[in-house]
mmCIF file of C-alpha atoms in Angstrom:
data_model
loop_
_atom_site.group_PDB
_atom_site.id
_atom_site.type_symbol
_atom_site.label_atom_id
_atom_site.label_comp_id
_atom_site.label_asym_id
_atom_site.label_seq_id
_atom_site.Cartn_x
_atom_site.Cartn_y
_atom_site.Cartn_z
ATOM 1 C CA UNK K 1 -68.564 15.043 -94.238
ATOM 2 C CA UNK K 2 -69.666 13.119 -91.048
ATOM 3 C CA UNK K 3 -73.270 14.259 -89.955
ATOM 4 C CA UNK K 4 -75.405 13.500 -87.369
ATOM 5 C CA UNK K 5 -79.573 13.547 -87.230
ATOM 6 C CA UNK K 6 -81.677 13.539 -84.545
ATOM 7 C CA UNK K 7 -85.490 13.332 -84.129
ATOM 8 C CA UNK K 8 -86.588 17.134 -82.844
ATOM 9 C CA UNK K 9 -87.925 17.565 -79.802
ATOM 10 C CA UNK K 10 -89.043 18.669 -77.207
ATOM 11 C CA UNK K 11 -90.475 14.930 -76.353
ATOM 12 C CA UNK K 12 -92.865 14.710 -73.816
ATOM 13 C CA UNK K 13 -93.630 11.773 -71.807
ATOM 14 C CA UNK K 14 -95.325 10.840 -68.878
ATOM 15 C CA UNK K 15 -93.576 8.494 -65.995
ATOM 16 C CA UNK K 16 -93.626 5.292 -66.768
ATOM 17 C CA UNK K 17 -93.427 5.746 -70.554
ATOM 18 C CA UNK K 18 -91.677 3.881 -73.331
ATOM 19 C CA UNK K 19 -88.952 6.003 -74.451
ATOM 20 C CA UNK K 20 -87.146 6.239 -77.889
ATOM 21 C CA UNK K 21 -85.418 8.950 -79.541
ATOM 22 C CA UNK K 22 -84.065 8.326 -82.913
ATOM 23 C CA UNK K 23 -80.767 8.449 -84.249
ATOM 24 C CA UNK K 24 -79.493 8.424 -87.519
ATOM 25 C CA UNK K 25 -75.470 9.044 -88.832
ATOM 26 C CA UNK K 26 -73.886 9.647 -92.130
ATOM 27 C CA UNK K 27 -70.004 8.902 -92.291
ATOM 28 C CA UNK K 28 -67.319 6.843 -93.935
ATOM 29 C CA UNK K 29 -65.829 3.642 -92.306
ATOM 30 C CA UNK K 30 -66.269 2.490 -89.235
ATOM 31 C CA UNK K 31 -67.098 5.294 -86.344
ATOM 32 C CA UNK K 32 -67.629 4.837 -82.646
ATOM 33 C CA UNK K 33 -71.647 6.274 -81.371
ATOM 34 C CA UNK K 34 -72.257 7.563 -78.344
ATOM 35 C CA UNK K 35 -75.194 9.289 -76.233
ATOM 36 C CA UNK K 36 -75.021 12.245 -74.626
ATOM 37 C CA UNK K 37 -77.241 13.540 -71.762
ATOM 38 C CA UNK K 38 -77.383 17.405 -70.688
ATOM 39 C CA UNK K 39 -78.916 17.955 -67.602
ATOM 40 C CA UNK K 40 -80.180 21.772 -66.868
ATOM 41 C CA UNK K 41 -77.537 24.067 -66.216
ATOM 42 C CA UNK K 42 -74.416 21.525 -66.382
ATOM 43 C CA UNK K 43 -72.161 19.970 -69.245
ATOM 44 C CA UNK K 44 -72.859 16.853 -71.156
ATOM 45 C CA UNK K 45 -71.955 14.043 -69.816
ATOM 46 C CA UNK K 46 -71.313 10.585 -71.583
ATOM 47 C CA UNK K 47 -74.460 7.997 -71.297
ATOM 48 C CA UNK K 48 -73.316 5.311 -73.678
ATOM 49 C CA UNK K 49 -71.204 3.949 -76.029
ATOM 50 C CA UNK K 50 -70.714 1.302 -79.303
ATOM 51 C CA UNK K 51 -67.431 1.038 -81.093
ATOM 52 C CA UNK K 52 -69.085 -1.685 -83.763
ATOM 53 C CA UNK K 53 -71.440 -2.522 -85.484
ATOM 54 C CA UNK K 54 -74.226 -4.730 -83.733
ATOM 55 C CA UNK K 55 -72.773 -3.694 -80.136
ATOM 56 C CA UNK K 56 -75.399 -2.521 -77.839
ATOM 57 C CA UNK K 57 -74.088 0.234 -75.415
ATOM 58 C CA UNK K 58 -76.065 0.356 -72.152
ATOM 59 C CA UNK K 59 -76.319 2.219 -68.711
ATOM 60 C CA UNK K 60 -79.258 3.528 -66.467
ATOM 61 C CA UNK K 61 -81.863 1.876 -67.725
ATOM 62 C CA UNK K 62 -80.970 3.271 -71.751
ATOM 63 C CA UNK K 63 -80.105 1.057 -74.410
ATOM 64 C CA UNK K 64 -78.924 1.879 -77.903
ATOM 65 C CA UNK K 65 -77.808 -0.551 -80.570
ATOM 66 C CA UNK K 66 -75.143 -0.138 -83.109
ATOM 67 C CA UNK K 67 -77.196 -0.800 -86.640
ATOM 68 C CA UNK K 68 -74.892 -0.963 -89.456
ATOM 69 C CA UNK K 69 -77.819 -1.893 -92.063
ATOM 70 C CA UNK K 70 -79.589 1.045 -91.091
ATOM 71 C CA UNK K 71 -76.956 3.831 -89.902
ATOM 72 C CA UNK K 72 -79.012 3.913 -86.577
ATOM 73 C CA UNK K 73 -78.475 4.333 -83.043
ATOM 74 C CA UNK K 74 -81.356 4.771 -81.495
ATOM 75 C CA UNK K 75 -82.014 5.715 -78.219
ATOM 76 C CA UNK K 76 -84.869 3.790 -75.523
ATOM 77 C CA UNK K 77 -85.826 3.584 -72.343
ATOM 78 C CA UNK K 78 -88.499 1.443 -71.030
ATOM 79 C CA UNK K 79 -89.659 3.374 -68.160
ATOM 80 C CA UNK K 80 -88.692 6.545 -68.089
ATOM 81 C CA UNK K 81 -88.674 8.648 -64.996
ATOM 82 C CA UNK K 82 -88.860 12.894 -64.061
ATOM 83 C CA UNK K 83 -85.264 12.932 -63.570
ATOM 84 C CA UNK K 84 -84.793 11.471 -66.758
ATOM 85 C CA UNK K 85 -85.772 15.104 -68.185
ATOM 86 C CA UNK K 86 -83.310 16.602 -69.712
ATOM 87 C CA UNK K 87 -81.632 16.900 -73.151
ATOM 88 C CA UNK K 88 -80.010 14.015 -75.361
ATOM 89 C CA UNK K 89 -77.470 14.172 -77.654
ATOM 90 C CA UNK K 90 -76.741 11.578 -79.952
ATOM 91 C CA UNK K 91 -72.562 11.777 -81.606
ATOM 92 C CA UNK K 92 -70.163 10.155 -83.756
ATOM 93 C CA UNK K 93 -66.374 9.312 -83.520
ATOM 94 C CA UNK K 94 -65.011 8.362 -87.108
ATOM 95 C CA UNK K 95 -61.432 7.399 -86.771
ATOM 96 C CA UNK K 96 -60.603 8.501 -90.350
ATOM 97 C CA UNK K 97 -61.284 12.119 -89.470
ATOM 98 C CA UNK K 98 -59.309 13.270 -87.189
ATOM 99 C CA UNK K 99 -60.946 11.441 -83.862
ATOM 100 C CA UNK K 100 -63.346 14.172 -83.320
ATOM 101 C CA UNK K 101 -66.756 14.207 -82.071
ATOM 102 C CA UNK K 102 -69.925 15.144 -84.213
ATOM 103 C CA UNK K 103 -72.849 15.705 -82.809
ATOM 104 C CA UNK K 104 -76.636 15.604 -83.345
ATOM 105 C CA UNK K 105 -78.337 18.634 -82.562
ATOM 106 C CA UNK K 106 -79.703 17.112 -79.111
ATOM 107 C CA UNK K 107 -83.373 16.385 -78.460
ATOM 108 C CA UNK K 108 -85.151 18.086 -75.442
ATOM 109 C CA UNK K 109 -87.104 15.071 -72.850
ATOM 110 C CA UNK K 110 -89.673 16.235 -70.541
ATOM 111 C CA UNK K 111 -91.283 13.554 -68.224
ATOM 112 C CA UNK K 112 -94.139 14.661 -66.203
ATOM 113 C CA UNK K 113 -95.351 12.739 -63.205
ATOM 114 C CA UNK X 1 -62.164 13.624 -59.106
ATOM 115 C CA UNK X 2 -62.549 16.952 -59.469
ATOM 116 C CA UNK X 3 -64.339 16.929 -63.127
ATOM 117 C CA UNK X 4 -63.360 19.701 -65.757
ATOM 118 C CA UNK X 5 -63.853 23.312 -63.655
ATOM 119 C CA UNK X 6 -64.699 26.494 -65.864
ATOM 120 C CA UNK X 7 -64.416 29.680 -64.667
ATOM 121 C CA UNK X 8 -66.962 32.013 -64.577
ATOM 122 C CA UNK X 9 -70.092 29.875 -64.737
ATOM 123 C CA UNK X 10 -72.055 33.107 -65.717
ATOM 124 C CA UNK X 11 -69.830 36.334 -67.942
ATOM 125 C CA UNK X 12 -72.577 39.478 -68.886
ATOM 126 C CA UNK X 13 -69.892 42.358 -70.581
ATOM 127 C CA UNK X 14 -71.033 45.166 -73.079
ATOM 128 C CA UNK X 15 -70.090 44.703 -76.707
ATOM 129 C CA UNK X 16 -66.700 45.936 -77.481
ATOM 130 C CA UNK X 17 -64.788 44.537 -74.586
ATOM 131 C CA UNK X 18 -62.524 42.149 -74.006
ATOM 132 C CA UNK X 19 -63.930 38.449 -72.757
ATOM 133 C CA UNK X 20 -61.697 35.243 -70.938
ATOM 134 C CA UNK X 21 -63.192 32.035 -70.201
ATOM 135 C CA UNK X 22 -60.642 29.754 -67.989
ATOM 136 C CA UNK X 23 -60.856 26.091 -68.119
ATOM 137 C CA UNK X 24 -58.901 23.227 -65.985
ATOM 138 C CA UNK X 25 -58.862 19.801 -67.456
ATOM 139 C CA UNK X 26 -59.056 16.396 -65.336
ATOM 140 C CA UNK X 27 -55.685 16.042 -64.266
ATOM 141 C CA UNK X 28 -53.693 13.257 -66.660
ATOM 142 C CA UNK X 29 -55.822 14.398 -69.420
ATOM 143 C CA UNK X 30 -54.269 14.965 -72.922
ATOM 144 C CA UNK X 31 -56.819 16.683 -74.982
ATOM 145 C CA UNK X 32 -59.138 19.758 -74.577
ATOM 146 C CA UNK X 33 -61.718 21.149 -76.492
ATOM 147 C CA UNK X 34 -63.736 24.432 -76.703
ATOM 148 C CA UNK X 35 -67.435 23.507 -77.514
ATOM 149 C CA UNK X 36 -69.833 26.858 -77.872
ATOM 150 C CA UNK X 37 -73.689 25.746 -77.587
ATOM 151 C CA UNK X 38 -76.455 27.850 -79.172
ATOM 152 C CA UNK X 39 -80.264 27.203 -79.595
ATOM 153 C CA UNK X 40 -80.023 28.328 -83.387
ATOM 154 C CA UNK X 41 -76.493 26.084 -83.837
ATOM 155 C CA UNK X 42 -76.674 23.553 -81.394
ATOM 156 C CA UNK X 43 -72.838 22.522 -79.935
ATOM 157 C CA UNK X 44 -69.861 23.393 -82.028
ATOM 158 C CA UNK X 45 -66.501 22.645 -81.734
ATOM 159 C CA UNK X 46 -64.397 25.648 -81.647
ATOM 160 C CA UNK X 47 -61.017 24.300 -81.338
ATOM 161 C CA UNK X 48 -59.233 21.332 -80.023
ATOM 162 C CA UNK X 49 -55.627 20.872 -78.146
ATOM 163 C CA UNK X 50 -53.803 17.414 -77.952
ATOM 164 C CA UNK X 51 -50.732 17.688 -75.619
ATOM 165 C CA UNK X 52 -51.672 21.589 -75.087
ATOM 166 C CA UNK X 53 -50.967 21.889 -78.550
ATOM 167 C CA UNK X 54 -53.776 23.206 -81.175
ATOM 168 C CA UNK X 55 -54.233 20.631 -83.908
ATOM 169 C CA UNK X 56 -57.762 21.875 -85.418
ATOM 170 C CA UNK X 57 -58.838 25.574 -84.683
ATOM 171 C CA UNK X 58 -61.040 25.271 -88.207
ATOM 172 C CA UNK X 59 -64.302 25.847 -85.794
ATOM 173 C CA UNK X 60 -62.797 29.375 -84.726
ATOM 174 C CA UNK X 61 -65.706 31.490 -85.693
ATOM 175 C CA UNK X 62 -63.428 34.566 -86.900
ATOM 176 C CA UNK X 63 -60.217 36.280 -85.913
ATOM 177 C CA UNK X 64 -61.705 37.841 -82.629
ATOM 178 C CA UNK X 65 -61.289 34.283 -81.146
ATOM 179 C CA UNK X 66 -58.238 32.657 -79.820
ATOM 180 C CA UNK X 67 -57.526 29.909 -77.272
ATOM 181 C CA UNK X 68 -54.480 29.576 -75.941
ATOM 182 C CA UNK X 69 -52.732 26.108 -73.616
ATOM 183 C CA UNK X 70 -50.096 27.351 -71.908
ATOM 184 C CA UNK X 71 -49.548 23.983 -69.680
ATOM 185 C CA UNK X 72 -51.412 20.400 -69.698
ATOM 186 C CA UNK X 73 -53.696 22.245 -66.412
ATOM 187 C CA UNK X 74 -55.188 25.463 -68.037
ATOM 188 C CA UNK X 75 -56.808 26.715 -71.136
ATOM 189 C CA UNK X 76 -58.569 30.161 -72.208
ATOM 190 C CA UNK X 77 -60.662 31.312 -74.556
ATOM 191 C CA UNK X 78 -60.846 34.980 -75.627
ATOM 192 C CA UNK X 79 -62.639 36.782 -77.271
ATOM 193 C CA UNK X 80 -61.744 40.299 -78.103
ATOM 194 C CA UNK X 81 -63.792 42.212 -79.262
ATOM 195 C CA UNK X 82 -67.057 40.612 -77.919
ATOM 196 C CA UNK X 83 -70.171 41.284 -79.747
ATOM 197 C CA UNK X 84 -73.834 40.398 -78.918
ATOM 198 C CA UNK X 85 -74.013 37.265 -81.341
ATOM 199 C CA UNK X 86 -71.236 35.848 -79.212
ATOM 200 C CA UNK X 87 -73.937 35.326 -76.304
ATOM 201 C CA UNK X 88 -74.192 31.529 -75.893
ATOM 202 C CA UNK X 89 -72.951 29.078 -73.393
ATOM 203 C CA UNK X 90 -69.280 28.155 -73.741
ATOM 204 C CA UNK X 91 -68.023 24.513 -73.117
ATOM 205 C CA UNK X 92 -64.978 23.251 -72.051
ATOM 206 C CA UNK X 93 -64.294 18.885 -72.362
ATOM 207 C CA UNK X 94 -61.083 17.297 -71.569
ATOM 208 C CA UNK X 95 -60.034 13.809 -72.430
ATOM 209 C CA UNK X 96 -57.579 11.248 -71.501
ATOM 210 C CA UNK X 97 -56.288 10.686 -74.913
ATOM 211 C CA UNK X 98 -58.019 12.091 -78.556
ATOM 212 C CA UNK X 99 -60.246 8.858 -78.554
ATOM 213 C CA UNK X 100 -61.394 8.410 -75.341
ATOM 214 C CA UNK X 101 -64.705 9.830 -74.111
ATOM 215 C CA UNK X 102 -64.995 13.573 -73.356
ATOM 216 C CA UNK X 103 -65.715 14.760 -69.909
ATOM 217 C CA UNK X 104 -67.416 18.291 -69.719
ATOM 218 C CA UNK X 105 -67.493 20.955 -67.744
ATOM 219 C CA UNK X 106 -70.390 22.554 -66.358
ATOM 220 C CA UNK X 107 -70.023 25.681 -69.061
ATOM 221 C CA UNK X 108 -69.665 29.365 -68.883
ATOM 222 C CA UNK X 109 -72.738 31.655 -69.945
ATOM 223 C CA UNK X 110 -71.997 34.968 -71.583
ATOM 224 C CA UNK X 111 -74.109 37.346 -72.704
ATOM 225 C CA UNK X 112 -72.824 40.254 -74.076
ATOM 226 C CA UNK X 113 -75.025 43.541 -74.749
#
C-alpha cells in the first residue's frame, strides 16, 4: 500500500537557519503531496501542495518540489523563524485508492531565538 | 468562515463509560473524516463520510467505535465502552469534495482513566 516516510525529529534550529525536512513516498501512479503544519494545541492545517511531478508547491516562505526520479518531497525553508516551531507533516493523495490522505508520521521543529 | 468546530476541546471520563465527540463541518462541505492522533501511532484515519454517508470505516479500531452523519452539518464519534488506550487526541477534517484539501479542526483530547 501507499506509505509515507519522514525524517524523525524533533529538529532543532536556531533563527535564521536553513531548514529542510525530508520526505520520501511509496505509491502507485500518480498521487497529489502535500505539507502539513500542526501548530500546539490546534488541527493541521494545509501548507502546500503538488499534483505532478516536477511542480513546486509554495507558501510562507516553504518550498517543496514534486521529484518523480526520487519519490521526494522535501520540505525547506531558508530562514526559519520561532513561530515556525511546530510540527510538519508530510501526506499523499493517490487517486487510485480511494482519494484518501496518507500521512507521514510528522516531524517535531523547534526554532530557538 | 467559521473553520471545522469540535466539541469538547478537552473529554477526561473513567474507563467503562460511554464517550461523544461532536464535530461541525465548513458549511458546503461534502466529506468528513475522523482522524485519532497518538505519539506511539501518529494520525490515523478512523473513518470517512462523503455526502454524510460512510464509504471507508476500515480504520475503526474495534466494535466499541461508531460514527454516525445524521445531516451534511454534524458528525459524532462514540465510543462505548471507553478504555484507557483510547486516550489520544481526536480529529475531525471536512472537505469540499473527496479530493480537495482537508480543513481540520482544532481536536478533542480525551483521556480516559
Amino acid at each position: 500500500g501507499d506509505s509515507v516516510t519522514q525524517m524523525e525529529g524533533p529538529v532543532t534550529l536556531s533563527e535564521e537557519a536553513f531548514l529542510t525536512i525530508n520526505c520520501t513516498y511509496t505509491a502507485t501512479g500518480y498521487p497529489s503531496l502535500f505539507w502539513y503544519v500542526q501548530y500546539p494545541g490546534e488541527g493541521l492545517q494545509l501548507l502546500l501542495k503538488a499534483t505532478k511531478a516536477d511542480d513546486k508547491g509554495s507558501n510562507k516562505g516553504f518550498e517543496a518540489t514534486y521529484r518523480k526520479e526520487t519519490t521526494s518531497f522535501h520540505l525547506e525553508k531558508g530562514s526559519v523563524q520561532v513561530s515556525d516551531s511546530a510540527v510538519y507533516f508530510c501526506a499523499l493523495r493517490n487517486n487510485n485508492a480511494g482519494n484518501m490522505l496518507t500521512f507521514g508520521g510528522g516531524t517535531r521543529l523547534m526554532v530557538k531565538p | 468562515d467559521a473553520g471545522v468546530i469540535q466539541s469538547p476541546r478537552h473529554e477526561v471520563t473513567e474507563m467503562g463509560q460511554e464517550v461523544t465527540l461532536r464535530c461541525k463541518p465548513i458549511s458546503g462541505h461534502n466529506s468528513l473524516f475522523w482522524y485519532r492522533q497518538t505519539m506511539m501511532r501518529g494520525l490515523e484515519l478512523l473513518i470517512y463520510f462523503n455526502n454524510n454517508v460512510p464509504i471507508d470505516d476500515s480504520g475503526m479500531p474495534e466494535d466499541r467505535f461508531s460514527a454516525k452523519m445524521p445531516n451534511a452539518s454534524f458528525s459524532t464519534l462514540k465510543i462505548q465502552p471507553s478504555e484507557p488506550r483510547d486516550s489520544a487526541v481526536y480529529f475531525c477534517a471536512s472537505s469540499l469534495q473527496e479530493n480537495s484539501p482537508l480543513h481540520f479542526g482544532n481536536g478533542t483530547r480525551l483521556t480516559v482513566t
